mmCIF file of C-alpha atoms in Angstrom:
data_model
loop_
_atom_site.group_PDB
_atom_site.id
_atom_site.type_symbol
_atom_site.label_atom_id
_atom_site.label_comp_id
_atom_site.label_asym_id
_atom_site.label_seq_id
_atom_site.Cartn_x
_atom_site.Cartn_y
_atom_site.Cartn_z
ATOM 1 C CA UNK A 1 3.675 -31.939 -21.948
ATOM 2 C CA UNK A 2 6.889 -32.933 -19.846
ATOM 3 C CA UNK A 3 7.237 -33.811 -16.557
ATOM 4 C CA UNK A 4 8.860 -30.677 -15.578
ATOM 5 C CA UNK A 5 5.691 -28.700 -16.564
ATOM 6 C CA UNK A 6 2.709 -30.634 -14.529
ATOM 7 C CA UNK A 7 1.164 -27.511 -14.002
ATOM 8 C CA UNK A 8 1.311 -26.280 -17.654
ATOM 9 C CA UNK A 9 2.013 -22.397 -18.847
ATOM 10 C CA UNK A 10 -2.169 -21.586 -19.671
ATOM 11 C CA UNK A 11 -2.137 -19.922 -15.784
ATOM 12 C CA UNK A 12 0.769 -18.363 -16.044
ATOM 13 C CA UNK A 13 -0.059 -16.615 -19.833
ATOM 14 C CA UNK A 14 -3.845 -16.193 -18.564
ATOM 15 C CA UNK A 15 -2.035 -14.208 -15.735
ATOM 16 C CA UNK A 16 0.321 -12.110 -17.611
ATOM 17 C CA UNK A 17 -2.505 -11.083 -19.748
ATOM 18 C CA UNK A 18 -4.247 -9.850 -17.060
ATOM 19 C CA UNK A 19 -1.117 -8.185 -15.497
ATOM 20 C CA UNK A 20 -0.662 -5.915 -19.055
ATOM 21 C CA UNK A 21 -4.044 -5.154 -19.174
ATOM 22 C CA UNK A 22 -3.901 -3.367 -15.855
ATOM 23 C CA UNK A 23 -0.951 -1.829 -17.023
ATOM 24 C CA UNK A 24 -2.697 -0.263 -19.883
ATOM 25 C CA UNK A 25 -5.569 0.632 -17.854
ATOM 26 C CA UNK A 26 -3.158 2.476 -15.325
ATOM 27 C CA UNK A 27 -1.607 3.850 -18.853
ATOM 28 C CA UNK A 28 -4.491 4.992 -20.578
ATOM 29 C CA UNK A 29 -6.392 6.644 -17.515
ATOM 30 C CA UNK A 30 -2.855 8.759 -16.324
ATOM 31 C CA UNK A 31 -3.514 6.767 -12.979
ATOM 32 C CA UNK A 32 0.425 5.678 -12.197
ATOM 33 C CA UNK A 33 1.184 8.385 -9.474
ATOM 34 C CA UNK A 34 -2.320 7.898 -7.558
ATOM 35 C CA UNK A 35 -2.278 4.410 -7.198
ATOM 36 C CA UNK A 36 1.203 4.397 -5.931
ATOM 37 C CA UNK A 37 0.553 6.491 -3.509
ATOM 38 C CA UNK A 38 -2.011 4.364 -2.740
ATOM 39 C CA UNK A 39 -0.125 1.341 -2.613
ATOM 40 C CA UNK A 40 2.174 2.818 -0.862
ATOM 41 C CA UNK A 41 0.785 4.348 1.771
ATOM 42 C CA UNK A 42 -1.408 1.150 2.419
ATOM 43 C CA UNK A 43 2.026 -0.797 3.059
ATOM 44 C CA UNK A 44 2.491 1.053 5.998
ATOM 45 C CA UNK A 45 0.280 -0.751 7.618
ATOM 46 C CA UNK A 46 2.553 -3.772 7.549
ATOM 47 C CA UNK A 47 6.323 -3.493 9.333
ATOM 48 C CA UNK A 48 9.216 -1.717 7.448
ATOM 49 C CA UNK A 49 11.496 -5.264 7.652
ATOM 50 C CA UNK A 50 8.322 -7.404 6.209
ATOM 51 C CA UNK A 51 8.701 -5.155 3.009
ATOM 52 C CA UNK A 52 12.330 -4.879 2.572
ATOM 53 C CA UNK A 53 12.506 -9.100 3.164
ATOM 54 C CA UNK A 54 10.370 -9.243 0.458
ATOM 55 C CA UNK A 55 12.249 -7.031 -1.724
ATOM 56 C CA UNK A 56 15.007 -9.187 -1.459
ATOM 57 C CA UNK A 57 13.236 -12.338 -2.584
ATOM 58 C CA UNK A 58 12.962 -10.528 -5.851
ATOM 59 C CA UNK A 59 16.758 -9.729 -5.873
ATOM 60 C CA UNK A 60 18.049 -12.022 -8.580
ATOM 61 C CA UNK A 61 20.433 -12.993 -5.966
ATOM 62 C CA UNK A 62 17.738 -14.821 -3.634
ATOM 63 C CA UNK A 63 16.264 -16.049 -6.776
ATOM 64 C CA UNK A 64 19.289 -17.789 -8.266
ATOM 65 C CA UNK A 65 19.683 -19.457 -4.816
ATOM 66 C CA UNK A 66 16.028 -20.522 -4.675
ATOM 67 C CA UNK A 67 16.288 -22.022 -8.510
ATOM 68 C CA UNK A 68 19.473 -23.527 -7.185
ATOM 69 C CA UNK A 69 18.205 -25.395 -4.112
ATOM 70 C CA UNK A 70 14.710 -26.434 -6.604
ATOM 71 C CA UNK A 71 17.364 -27.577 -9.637
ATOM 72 C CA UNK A 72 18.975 -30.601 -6.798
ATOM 73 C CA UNK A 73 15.808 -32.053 -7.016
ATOM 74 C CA UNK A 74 14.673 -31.020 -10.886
ATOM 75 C CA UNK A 75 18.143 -30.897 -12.415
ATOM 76 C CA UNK A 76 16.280 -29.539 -16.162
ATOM 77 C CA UNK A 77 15.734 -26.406 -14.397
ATOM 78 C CA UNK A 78 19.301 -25.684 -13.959
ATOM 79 C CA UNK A 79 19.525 -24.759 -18.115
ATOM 80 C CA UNK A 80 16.044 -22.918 -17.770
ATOM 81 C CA UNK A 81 17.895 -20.787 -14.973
ATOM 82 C CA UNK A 82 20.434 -20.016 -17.002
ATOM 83 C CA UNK A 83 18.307 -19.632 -20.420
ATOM 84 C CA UNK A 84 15.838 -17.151 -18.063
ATOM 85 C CA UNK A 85 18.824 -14.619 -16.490
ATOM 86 C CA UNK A 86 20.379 -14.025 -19.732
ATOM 87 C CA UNK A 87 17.163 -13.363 -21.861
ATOM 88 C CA UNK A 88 15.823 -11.005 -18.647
ATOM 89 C CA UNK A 89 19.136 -9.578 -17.918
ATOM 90 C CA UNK A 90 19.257 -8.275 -21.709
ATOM 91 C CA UNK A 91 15.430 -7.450 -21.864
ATOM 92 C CA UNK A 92 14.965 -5.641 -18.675
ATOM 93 C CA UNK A 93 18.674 -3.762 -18.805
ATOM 94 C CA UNK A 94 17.525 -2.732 -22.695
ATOM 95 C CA UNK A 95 14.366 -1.104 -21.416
ATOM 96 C CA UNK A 96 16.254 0.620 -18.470
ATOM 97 C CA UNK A 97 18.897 2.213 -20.231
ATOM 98 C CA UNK A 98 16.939 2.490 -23.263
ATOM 99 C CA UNK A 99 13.894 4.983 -21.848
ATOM 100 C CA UNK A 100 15.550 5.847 -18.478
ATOM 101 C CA UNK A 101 12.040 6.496 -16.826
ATOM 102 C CA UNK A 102 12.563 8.679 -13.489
ATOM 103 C CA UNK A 103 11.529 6.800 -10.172
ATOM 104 C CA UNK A 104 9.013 8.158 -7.556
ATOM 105 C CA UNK A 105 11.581 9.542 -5.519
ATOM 106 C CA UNK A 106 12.652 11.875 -8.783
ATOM 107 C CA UNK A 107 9.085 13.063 -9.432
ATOM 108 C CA UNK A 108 7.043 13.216 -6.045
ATOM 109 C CA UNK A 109 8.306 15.202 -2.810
ATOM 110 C CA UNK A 110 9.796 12.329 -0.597
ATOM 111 C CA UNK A 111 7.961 13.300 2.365
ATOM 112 C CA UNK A 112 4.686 12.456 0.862
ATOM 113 C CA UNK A 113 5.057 8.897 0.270
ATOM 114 C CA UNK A 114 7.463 6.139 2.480
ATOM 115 C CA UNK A 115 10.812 4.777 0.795
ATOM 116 C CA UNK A 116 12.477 2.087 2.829
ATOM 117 C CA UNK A 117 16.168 1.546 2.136
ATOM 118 C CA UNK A 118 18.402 3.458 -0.553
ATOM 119 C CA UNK A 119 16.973 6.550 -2.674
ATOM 120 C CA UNK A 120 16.363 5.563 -6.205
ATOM 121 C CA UNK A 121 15.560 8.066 -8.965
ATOM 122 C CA UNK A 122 16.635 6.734 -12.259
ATOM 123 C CA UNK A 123 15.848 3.619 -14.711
ATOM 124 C CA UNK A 124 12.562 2.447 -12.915
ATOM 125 C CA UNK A 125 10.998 0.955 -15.972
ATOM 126 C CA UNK A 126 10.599 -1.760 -16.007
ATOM 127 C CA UNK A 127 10.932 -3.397 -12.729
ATOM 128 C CA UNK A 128 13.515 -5.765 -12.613
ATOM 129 C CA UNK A 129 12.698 -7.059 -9.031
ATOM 130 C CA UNK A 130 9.451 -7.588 -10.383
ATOM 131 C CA UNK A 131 10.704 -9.623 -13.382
ATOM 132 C CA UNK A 132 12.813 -11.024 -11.569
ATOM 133 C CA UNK A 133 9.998 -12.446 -8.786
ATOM 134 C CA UNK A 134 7.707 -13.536 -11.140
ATOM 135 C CA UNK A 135 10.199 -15.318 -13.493
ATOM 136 C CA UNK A 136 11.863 -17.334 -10.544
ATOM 137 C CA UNK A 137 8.196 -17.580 -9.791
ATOM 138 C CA UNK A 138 7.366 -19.147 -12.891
ATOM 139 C CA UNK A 139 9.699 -21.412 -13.661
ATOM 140 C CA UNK A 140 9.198 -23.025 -10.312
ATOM 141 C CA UNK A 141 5.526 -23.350 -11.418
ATOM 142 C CA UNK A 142 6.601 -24.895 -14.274
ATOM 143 C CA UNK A 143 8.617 -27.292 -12.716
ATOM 144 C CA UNK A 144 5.858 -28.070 -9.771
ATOM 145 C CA UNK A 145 3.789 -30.922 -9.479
ATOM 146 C CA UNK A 146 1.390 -29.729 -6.825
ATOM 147 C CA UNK A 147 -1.021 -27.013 -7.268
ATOM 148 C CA UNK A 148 -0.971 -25.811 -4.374
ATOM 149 C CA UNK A 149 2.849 -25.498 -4.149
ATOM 150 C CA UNK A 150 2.656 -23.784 -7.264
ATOM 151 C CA UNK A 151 -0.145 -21.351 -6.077
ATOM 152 C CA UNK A 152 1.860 -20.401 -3.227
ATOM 153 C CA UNK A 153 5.253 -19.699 -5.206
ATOM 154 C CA UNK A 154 3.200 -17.246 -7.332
ATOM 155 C CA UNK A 155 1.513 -15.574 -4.360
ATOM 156 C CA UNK A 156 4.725 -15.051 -2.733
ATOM 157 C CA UNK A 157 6.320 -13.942 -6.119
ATOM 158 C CA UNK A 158 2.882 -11.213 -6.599
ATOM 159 C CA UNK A 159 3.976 -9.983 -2.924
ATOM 160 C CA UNK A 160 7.829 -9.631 -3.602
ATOM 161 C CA UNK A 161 6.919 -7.928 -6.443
ATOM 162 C CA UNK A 162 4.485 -5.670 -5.014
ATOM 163 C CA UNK A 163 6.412 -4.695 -2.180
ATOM 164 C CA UNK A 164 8.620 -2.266 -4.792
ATOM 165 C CA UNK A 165 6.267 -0.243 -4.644
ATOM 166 C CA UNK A 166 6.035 -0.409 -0.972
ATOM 167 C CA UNK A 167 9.574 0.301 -0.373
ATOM 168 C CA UNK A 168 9.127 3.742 -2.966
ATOM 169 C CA UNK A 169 11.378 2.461 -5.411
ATOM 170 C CA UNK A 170 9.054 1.543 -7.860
ATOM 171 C CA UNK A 171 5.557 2.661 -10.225
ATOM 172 C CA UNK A 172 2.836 0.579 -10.006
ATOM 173 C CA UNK A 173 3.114 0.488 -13.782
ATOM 174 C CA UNK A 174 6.736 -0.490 -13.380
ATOM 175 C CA UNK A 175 5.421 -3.602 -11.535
ATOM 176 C CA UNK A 176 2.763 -5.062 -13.951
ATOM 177 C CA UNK A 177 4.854 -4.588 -16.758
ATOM 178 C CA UNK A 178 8.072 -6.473 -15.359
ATOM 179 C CA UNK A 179 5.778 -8.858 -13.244
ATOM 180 C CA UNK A 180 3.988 -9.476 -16.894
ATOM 181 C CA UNK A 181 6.694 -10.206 -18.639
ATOM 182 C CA UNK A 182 8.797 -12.485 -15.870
ATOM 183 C CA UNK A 183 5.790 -14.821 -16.587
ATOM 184 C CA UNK A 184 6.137 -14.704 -20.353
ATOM 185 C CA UNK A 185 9.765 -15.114 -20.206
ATOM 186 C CA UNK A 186 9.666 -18.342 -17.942
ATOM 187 C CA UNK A 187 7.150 -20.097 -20.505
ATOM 188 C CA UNK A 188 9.865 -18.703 -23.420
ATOM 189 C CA UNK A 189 12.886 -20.140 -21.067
ATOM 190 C CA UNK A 190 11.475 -23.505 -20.463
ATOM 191 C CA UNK A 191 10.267 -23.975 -24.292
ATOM 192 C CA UNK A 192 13.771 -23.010 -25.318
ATOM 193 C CA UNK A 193 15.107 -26.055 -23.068
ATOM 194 C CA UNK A 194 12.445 -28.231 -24.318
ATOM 195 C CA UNK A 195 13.096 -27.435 -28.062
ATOM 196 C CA UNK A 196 16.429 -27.385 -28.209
ATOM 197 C CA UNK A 197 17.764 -30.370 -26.919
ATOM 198 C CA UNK A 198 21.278 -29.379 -26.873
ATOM 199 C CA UNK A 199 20.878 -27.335 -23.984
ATOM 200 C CA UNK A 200 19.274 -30.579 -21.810
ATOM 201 C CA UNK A 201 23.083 -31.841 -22.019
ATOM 202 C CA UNK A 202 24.782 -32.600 -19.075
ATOM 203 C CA UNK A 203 27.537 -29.787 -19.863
ATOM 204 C CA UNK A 204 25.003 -27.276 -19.743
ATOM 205 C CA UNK A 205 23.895 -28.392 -16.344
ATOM 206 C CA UNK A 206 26.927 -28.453 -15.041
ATOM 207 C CA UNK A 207 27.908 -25.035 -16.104
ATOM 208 C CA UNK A 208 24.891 -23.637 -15.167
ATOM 209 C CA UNK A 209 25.129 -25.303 -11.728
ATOM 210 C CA UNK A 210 28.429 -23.388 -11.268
ATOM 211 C CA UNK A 211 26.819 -20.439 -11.917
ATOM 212 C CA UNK A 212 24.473 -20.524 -9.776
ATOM 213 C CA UNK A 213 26.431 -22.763 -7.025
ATOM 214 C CA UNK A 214 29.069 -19.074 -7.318
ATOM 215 C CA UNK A 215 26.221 -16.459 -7.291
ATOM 216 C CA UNK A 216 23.985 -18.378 -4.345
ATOM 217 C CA UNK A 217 27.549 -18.145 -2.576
ATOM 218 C CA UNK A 218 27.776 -14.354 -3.116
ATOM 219 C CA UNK A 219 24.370 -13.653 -1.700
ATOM 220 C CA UNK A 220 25.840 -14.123 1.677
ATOM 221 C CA UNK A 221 27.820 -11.036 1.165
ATOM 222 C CA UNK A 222 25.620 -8.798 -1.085
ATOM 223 C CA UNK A 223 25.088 -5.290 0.432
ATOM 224 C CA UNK A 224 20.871 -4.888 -1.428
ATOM 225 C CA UNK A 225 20.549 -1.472 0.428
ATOM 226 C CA UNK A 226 17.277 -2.447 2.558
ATOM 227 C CA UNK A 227 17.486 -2.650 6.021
ATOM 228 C CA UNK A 228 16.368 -6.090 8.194
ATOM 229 C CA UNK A 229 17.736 -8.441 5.397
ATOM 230 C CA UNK A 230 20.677 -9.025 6.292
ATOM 231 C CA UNK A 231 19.772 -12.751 8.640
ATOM 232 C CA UNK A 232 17.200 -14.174 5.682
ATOM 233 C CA UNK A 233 20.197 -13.503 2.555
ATOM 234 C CA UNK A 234 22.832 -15.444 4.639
ATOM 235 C CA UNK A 235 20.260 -18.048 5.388
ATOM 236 C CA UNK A 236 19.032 -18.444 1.691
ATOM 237 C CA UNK A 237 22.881 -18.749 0.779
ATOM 238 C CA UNK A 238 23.860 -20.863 3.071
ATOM 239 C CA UNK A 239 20.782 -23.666 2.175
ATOM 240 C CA UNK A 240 21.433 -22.888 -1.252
ATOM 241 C CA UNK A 241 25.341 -23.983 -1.505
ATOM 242 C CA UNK A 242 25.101 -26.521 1.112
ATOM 243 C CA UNK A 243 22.538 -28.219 -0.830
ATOM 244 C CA UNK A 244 24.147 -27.700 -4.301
ATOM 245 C CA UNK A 245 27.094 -29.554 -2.363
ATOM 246 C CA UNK A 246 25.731 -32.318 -1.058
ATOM 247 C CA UNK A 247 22.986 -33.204 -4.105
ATOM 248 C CA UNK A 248 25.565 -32.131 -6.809
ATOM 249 C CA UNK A 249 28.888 -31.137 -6.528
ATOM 250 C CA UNK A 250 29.977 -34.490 -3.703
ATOM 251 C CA UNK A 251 28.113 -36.658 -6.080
ATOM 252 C CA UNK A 252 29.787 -35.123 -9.009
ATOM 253 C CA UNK A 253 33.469 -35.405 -6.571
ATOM 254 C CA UNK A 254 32.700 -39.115 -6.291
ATOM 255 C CA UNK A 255 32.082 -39.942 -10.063
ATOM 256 C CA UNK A 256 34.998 -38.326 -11.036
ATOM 257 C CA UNK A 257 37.270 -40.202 -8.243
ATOM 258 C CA UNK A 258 35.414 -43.630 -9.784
ATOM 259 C CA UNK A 259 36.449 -42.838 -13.449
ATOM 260 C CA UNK A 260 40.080 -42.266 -11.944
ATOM 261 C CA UNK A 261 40.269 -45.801 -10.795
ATOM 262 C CA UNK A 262 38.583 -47.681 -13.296
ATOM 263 C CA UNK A 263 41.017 -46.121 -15.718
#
């Protein structure tokens, strides 16, 4: 076991098991409409802006800039980042286009359940906000060395990923499937990195950091389509790149000024 994964993968596997049983429960018993309604009408009891904030932690957006302010302090995760969005951007996009499952807004009549933010009715399965909060989730327990931190990050990542259904976009079924397979594809991202050692190179980082440094940048100006989130994705963006500058890309400045004048 390496230092990046103190907390080890058994949890997260243990809890992606769980997560696809449910989902073949809700499968099996035709239960996907009821319990979203259920879900969904229980999130009323919490404020419209709590939901669509948590919504956007599960953008990939927030999440790159998360991973990004995490990798200035545990640079391996910067390949894992990059390793985990283009394995989940290929899986989750295959699945969408693939069976084009209609959304609760295309199947139930919208005054009988709340959607916050824009109407969607196509591609809902699987969730990619929920693979998406449970990946970034992941890896960060991966990378943890406290158990409680790491408890927290996958509390908050169960929440962002619930609150899909909250805002009507997504099936509950939707949810434990992506949610499931975030988990899954965080171990897979961070045994990748560990296998092949190619991708620990500094290149790699670098690149990646780039990436992310570019996308973290973006979120400042990313129109997600839910109201109230407007103050906590220029926030996230703005710790994220400032960060990324002072931990990486001055330090990187420096070095390069250093080789300059030794040569």
């Amino acid at each position: 076991m390496t230092q990046q994964q103190t907390l080890g993968s058994t949890p997260l596997l243990t809890l992606a098991a769980l997560l696809l049983s449910a989902a073949l429960w809700l499968w099996l018993s035709n239960a996907n409409q009821a319990v979203f309604l259920q879900w969904n009408h229980a999130g009323g009891l919490l404020p419209d802006w709590l939901w669509a904030n948590l919504t956007l932690v599960a953008d990939t957006l927030f999440a790159v800039a998360v991973l990004l302010i995490a990798a200035c302090y545990r640079p391996l995760l910067l390949t894992q980042s990059l390793v985990l969005l283009i394995l989940g951007a290929v899986f989750v996009h295959f699945f969408k286009s693939t069976l084009d499952v209609a959304r609760p807004a295309a199947v139930l009549s919208h005054d009988s359940f709340t959607i916050i933010g824009a109407v969607l009715k196509g591609h809902s399965f699987p969730s990619g906000h929920s693979f998406t909060a449970l990946s970034c989730a992941g890896l960060l327990w991966l990378n943890s060395k406290r158990l409680s931190a790491g408890l927290l990050i996958l509390l908050l990542g169960l929440a962002a990923a619930l609150s899909r259904a909250m805002v009507g976009a997504h099936w509950p079924l939707d949810i434990l499937v992506g949610s499931a397979f975030g988990l899954l594809f965080a171990c897979l991202s961070v045994a990748l990195v560990n296998r092949l050692h190619w991708l620990q190179a500094h290149g790699w980082k670098l690149f990646s950091a780039l990436l992310l440094t570019l996308a973290s940048g973006y979120l400042a100006f990313h129109e997600d389509g839910y109201p109230f989130t407007d103050p906590l994705a220029i926030a996230a963006s703005l710790v994220a790149v400032i960060t990324a500058l002072v931990k990486i890309w001055l330090p990187f400045a420096r070095l390069l000024r250093q080789q300059d004048t030794g040569n």
